[in-house]
PDB file of C-alpha atoms in Angstrom:
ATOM      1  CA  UNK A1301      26.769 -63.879   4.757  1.00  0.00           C
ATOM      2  CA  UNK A1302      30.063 -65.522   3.481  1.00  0.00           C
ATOM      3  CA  UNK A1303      31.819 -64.064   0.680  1.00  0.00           C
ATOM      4  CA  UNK A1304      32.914 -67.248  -1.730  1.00  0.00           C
ATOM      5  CA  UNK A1305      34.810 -65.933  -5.045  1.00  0.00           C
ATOM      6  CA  UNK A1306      36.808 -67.806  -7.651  1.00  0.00           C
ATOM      7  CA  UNK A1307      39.131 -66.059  -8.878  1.00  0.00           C
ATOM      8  CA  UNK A1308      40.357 -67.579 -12.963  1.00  0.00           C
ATOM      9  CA  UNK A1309      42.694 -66.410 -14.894  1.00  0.00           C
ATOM     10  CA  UNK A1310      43.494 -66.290 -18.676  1.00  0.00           C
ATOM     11  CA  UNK A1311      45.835 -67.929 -21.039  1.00  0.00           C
ATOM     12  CA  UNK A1312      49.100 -68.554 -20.576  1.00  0.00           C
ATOM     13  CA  UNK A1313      50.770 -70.775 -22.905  1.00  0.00           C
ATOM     14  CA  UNK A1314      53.864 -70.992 -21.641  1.00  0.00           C
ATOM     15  CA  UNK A1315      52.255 -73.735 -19.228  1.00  0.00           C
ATOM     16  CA  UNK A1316      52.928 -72.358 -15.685  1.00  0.00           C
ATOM     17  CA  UNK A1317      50.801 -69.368 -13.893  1.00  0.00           C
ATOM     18  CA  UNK A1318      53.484 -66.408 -14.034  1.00  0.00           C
ATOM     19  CA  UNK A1319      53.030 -63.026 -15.911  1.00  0.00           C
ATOM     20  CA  UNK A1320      55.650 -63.581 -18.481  1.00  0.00           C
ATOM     21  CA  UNK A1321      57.182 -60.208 -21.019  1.00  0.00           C
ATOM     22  CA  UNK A1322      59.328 -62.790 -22.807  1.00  0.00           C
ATOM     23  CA  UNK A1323      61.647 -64.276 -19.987  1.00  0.00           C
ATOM     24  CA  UNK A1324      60.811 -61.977 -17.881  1.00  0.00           C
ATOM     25  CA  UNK A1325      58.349 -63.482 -15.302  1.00  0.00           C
ATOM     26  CA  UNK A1326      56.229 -60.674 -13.033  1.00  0.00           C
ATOM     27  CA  UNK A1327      54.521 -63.296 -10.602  1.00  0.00           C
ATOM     28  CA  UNK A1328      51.526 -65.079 -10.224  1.00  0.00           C
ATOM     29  CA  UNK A1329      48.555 -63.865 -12.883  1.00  0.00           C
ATOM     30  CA  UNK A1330      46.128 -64.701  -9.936  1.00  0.00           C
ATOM     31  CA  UNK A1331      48.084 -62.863  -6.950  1.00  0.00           C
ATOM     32  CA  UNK A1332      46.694 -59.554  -7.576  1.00  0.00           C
ATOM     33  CA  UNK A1333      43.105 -60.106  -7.447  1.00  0.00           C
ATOM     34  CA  UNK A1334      43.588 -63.070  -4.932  1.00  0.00           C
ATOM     35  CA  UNK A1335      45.252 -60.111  -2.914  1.00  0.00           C
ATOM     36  CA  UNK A1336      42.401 -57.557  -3.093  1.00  0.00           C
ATOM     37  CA  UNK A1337      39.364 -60.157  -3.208  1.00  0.00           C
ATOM     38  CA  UNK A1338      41.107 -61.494   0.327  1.00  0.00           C
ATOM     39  CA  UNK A1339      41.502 -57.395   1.610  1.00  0.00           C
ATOM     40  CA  UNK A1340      37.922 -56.937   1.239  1.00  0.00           C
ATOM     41  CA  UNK A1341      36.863 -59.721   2.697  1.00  0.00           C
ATOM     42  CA  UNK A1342      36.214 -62.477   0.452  1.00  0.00           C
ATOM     43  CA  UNK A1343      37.130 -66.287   0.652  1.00  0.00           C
ATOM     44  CA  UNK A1344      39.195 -66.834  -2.323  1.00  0.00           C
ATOM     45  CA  UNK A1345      39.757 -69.871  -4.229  1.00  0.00           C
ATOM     46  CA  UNK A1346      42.234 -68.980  -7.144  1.00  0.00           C
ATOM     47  CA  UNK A1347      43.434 -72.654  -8.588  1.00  0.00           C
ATOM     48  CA  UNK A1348      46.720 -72.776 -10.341  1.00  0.00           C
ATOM     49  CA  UNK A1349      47.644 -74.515 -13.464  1.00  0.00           C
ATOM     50  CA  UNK A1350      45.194 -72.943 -15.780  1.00  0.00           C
ATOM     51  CA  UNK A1351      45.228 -70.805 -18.804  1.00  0.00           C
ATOM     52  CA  UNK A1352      46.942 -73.421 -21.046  1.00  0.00           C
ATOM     53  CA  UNK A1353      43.877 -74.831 -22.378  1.00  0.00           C
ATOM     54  CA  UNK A1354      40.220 -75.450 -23.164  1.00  0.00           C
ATOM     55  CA  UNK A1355      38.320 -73.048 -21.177  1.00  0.00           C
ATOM     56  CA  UNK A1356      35.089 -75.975 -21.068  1.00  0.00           C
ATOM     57  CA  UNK A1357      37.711 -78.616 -19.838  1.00  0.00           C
ATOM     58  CA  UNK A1358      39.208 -76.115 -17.390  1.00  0.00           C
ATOM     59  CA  UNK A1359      35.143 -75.555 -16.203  1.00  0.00           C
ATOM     60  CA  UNK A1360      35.233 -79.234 -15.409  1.00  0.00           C
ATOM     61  CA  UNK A1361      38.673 -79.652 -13.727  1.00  0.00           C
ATOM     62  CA  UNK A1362      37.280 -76.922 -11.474  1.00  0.00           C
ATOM     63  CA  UNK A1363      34.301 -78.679  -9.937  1.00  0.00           C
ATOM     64  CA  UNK A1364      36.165 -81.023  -7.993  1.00  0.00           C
ATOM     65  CA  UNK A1365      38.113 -78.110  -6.432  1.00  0.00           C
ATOM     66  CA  UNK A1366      35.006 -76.662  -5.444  1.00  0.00           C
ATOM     67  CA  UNK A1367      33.582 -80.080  -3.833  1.00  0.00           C
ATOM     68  CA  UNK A1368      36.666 -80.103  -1.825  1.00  0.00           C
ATOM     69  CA  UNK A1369      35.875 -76.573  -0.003  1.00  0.00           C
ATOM     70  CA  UNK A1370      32.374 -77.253   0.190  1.00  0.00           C
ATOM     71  CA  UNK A1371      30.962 -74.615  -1.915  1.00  0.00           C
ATOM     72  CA  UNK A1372      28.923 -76.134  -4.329  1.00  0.00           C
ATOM     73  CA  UNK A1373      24.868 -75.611  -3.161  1.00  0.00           C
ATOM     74  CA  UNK A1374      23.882 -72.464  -1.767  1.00  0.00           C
ATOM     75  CA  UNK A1375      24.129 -70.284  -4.269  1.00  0.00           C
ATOM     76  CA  UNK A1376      26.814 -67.607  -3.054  1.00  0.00           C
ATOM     77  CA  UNK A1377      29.440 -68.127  -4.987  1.00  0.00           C
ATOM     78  CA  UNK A1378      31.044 -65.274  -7.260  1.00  0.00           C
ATOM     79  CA  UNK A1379      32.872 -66.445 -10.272  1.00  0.00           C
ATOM     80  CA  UNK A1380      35.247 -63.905 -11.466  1.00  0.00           C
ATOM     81  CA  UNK A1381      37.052 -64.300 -14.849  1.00  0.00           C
ATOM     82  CA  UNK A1382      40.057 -62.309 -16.176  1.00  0.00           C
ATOM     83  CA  UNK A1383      40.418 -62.711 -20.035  1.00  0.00           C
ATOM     84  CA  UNK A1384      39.834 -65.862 -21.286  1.00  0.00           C
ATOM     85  CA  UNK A1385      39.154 -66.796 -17.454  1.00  0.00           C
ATOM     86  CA  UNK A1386      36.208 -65.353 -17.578  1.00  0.00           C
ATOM     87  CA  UNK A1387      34.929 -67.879 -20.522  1.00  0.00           C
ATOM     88  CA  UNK A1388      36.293 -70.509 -18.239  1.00  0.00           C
ATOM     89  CA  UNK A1389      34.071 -68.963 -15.461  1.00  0.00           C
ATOM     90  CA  UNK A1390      30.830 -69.025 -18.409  1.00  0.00           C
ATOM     91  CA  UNK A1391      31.552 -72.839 -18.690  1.00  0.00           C
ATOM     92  CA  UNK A1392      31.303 -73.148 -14.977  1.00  0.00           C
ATOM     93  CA  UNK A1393      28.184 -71.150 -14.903  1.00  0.00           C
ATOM     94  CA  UNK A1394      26.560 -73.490 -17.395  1.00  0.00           C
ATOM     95  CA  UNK A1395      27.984 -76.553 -15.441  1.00  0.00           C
ATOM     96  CA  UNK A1396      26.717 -75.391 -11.891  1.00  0.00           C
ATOM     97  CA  UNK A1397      23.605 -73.297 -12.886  1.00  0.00           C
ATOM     98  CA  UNK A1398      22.532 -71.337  -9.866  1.00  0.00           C
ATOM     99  CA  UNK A1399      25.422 -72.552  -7.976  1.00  0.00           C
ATOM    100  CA  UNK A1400      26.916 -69.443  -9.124  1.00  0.00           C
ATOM    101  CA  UNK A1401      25.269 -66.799  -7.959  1.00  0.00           C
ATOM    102  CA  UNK A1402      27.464 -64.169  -9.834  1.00  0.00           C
ATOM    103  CA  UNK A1403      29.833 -64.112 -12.850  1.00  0.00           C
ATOM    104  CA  UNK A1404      32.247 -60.494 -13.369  1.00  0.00           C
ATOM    105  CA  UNK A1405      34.348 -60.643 -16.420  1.00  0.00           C
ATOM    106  CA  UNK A1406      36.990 -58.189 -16.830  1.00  0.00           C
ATOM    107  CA  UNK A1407      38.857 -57.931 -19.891  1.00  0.00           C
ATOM    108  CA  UNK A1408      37.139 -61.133 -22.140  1.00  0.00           C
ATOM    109  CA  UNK A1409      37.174 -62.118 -25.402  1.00  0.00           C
ATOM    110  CA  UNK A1410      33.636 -62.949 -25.204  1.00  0.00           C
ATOM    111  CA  UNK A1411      33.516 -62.036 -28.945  1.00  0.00           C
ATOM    112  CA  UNK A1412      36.702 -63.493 -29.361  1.00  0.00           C
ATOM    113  CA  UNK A1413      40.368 -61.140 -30.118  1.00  0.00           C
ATOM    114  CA  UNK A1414      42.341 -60.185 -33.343  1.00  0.00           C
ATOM    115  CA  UNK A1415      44.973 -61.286 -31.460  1.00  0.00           C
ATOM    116  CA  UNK A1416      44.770 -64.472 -31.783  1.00  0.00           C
ATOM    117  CA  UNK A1417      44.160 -64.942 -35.311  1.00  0.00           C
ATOM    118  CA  UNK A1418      47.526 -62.683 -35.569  1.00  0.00           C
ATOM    119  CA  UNK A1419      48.861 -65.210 -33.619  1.00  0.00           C
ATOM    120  CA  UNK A1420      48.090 -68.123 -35.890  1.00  0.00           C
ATOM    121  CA  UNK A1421      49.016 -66.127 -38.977  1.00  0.00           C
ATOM    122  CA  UNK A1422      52.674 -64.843 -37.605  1.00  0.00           C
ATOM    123  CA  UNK A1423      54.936 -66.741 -39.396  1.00  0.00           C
ATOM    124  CA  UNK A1424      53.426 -66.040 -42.904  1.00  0.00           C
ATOM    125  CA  UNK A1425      52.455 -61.918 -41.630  1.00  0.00           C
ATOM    126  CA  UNK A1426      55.630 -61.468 -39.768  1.00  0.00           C
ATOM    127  CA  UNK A1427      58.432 -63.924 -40.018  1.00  0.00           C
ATOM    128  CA  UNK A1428      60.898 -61.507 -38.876  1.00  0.00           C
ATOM    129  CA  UNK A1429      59.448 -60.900 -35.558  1.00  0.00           C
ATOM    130  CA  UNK A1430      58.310 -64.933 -35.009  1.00  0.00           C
ATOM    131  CA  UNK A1431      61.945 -65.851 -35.699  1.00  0.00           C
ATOM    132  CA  UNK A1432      62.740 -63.411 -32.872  1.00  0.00           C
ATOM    133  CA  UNK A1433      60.041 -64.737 -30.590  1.00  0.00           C
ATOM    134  CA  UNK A1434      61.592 -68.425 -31.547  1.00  0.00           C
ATOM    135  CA  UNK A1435      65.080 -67.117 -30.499  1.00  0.00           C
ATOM    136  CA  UNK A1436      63.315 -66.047 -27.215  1.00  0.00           C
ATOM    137  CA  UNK A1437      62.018 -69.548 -26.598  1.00  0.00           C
ATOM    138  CA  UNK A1438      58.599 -68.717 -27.648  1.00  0.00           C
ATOM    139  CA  UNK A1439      57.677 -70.663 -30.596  1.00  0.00           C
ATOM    140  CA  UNK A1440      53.542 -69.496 -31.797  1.00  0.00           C
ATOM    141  CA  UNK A1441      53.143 -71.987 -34.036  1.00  0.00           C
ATOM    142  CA  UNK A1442      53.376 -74.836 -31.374  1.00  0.00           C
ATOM    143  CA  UNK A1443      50.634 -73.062 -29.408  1.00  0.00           C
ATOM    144  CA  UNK A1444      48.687 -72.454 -32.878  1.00  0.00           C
ATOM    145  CA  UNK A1445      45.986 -74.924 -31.693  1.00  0.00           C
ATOM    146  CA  UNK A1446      44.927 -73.039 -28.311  1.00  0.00           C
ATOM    147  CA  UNK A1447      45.035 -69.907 -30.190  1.00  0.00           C
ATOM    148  CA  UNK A1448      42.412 -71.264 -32.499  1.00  0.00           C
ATOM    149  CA  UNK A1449      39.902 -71.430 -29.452  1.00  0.00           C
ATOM    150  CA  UNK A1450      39.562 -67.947 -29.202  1.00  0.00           C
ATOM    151  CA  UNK A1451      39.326 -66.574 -32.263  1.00  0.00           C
ATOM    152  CA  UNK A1452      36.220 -64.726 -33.308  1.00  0.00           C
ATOM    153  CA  UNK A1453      34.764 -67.897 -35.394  1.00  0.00           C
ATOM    154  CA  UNK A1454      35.732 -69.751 -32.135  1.00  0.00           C
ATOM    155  CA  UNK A1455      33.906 -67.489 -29.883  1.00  0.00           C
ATOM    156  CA  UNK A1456      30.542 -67.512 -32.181  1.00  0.00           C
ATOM    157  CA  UNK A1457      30.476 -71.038 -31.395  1.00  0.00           C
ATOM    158  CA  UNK A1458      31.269 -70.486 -27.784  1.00  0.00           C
ATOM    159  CA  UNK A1459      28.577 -68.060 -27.240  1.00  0.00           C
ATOM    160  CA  UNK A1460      25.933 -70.803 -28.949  1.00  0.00           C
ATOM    161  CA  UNK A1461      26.603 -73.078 -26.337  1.00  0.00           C
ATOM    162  CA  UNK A1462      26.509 -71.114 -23.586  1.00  0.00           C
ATOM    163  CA  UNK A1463      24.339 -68.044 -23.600  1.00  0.00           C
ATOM    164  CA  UNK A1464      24.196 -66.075 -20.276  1.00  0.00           C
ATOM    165  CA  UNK A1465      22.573 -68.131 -18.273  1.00  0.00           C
ATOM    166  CA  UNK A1466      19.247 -66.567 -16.502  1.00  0.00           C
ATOM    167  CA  UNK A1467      20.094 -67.812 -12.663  1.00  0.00           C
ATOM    168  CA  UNK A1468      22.738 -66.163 -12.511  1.00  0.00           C
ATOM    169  CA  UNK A1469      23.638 -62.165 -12.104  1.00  0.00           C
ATOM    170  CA  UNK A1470      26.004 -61.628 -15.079  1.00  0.00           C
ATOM    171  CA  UNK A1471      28.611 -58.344 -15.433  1.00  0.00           C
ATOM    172  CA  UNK A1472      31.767 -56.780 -16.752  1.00  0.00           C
ATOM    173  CA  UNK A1473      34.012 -54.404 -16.411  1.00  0.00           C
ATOM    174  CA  UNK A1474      34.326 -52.578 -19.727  1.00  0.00           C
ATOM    175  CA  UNK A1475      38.654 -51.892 -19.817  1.00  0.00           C
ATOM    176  CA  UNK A1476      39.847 -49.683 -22.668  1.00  0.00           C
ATOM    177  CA  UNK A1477      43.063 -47.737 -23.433  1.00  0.00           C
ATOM    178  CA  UNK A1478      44.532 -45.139 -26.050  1.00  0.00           C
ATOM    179  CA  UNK A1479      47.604 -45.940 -28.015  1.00  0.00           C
ATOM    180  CA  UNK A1480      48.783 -43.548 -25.979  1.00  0.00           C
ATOM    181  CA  UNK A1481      48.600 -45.482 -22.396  1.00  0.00           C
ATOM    182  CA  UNK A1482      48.906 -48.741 -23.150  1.00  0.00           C
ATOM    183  CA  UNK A1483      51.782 -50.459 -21.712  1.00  0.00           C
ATOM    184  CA  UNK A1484      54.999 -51.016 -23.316  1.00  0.00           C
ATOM    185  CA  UNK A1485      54.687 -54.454 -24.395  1.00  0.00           C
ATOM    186  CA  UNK A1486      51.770 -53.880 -26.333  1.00  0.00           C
ATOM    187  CA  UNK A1487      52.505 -51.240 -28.167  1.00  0.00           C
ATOM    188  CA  UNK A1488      53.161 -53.250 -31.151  1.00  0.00           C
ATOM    189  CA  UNK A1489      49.791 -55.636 -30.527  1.00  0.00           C
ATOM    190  CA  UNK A1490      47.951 -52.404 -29.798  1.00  0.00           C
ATOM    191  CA  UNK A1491      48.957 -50.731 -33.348  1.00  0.00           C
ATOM    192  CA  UNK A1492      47.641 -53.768 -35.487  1.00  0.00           C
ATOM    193  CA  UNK A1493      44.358 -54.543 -33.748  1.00  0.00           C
ATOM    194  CA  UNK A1494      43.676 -51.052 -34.696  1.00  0.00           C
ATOM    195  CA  UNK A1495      45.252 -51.404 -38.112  1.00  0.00           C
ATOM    196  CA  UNK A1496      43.178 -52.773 -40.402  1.00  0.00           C
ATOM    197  CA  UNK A1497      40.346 -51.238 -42.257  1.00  0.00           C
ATOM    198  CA  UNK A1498      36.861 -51.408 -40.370  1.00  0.00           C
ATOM    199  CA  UNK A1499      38.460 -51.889 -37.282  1.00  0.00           C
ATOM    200  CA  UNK A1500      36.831 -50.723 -34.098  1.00  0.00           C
ATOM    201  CA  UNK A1501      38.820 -47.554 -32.439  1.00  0.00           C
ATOM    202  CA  UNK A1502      38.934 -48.899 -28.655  1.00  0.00           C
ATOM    203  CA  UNK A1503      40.460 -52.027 -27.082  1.00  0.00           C
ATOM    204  CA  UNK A1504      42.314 -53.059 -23.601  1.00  0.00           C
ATOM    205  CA  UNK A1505      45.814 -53.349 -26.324  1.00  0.00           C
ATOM    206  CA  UNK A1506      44.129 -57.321 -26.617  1.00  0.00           C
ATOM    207  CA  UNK A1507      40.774 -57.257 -26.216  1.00  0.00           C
ATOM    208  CA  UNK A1508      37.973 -54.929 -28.277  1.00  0.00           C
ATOM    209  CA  UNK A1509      35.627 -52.928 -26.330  1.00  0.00           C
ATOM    210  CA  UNK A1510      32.489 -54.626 -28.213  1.00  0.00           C
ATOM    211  CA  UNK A1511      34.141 -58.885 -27.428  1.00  0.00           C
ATOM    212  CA  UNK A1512      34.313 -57.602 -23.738  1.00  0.00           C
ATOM    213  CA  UNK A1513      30.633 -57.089 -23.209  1.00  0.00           C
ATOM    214  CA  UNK A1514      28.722 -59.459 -21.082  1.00  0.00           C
ATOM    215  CA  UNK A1515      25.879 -58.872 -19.008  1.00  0.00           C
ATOM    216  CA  UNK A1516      25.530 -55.637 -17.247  1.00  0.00           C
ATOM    217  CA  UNK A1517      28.686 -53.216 -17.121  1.00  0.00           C
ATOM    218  CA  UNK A1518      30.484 -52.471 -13.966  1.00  0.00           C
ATOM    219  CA  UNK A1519      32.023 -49.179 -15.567  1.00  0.00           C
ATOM    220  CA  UNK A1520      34.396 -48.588 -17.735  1.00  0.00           C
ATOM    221  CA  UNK A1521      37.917 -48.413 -16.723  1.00  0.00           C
ATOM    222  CA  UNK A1522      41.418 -47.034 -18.500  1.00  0.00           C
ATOM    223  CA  UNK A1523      43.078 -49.656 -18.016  1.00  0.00           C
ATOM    224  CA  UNK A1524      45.207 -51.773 -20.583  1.00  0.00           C
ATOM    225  CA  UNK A1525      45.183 -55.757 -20.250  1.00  0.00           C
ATOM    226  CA  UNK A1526      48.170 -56.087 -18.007  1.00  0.00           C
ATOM    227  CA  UNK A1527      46.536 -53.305 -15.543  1.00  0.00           C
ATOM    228  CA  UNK A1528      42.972 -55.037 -15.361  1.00  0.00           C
ATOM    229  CA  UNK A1529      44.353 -57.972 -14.465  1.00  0.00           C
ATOM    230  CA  UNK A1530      46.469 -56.434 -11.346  1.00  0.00           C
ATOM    231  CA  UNK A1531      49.981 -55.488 -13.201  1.00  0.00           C
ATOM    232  CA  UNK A1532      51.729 -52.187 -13.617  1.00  0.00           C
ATOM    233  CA  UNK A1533      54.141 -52.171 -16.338  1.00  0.00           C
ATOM    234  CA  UNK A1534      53.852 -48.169 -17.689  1.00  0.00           C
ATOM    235  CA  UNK A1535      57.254 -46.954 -18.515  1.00  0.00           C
ATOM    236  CA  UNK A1536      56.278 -43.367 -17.135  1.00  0.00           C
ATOM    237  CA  UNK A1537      55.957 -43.422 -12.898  1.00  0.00           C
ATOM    238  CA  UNK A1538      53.161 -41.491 -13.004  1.00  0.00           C
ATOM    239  CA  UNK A1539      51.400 -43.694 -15.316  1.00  0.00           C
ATOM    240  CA  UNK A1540      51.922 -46.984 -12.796  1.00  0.00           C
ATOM    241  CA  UNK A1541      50.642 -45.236  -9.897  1.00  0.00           C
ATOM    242  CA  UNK A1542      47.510 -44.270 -12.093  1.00  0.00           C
ATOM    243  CA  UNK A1543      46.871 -47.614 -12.807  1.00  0.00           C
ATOM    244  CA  UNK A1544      47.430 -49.320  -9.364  1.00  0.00           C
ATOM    245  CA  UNK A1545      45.061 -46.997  -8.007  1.00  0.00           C
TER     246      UNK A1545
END
């Protein structure tokens, strides 16, 4: 039998499809698993121009895309969702029903992220570091709005509309890191998701262990939010080639 996947990925509010570390720009966030669904044999559809927005409108503006390769009806299509792709990839469960036949998640806020009320509150938390981010052409509090989406109060409302929907074979792949591991650029994120009191010990340096559940788990993996999705960035060799693998 074919082997259908889409393949979404998560936010990116800079409004393009690259892996940015400030103005530094990896590559496409979808070429990674595009490039290993496609080794082992999958069709792949992996639209661009996501990630900036409402994962339910993103759900709709997907449909069409999937008319146009004929592979609505039958039932074998695998939506896979990286971060908040894999809310995206929810939405399109609810929309389709058991026109997706499976839905991985692998590193989503299904619970919502810390993050991104840090986000929101930078300038009045840390005005030192959003002036920097400014200078670096990344201003937060124009993106404050998408932010909002997927908070924790966001995400409670999120998971009200669409529960895990019973036609369809749900999973995730649990990613978690130390403080440790995780890459480079988030050692700074890493340290205050874990800061304040109460808060749970494990996370992928963006996303809680507990917000990533969904369905059945795949396995658990130690992998930090950059490596789930495909990317590499460890400063020690050894570390890279850990990850990759």
């Amino acid at each position: 039998m074919l082997k259908r996947a889409i393949f979404l990925h998560g936010l990116n509010t800079y409004g393009d499809d690259d892996l940015h570390i400030g103005p530094v720009r990896l590559g496409p966030m979808r070429a990674p698993w595009e490039r290993a669904l496609l080794e082992r044999g999958w069709d792949v559809l992996a639209p661009e121009g996501f990630g900036s927005h409402d994962p339910v409108a993103q759900a709709r503006e997907t449909v069409p895309l999937l008319e146009a390769r004929g592979w609505l009806g039958g039932g074998r299509l695998c939506a896979v969702g990286h971060s908040t792709g894999g809310l995206t990839a929810r939405a399109l469960a609810k929309l389709l029903g058991p026109g997706i036949a499976a839905l991985v998640t692998v590193g989503t806020p299904h619970r919502g992220t810390d993050a991104a009320s840090f986000a929101r509150a930078l300038d009045d938390e840390w005005p030192v570091l959003a002036a920097a981010l400014r200078a670096a052409g990344y201003d937060t509090r124009k993106r404050s709005g998408t932010f909002a989406l997927f908070t924790p109060a966001a995400a409670a409302a999120f998971d009200r509309e669409h529960p895990e929907p019973e036609e369809t074979a749900c999973a995730h792949a649990l990613c978690e890191t130390s403080a440790s591991e995780v890459s480079w650029p988030l050692v700074p994120l890493y340290a205050r998701l874990h800061a304040r009191p109460g808060s749970r010990d494990r996370s992928d340096g963006f996303i809680h262990s507990e917000s990533q559940a969904f369905g059945r788990r795949l396995g658990t993996y130690r992998l930090d939010h950059f490596e789930n999705l495909g990317f590499a960035v460890k400063a020690r060799a050894s570390n890279r080639r850990r990850a990759q693998a």
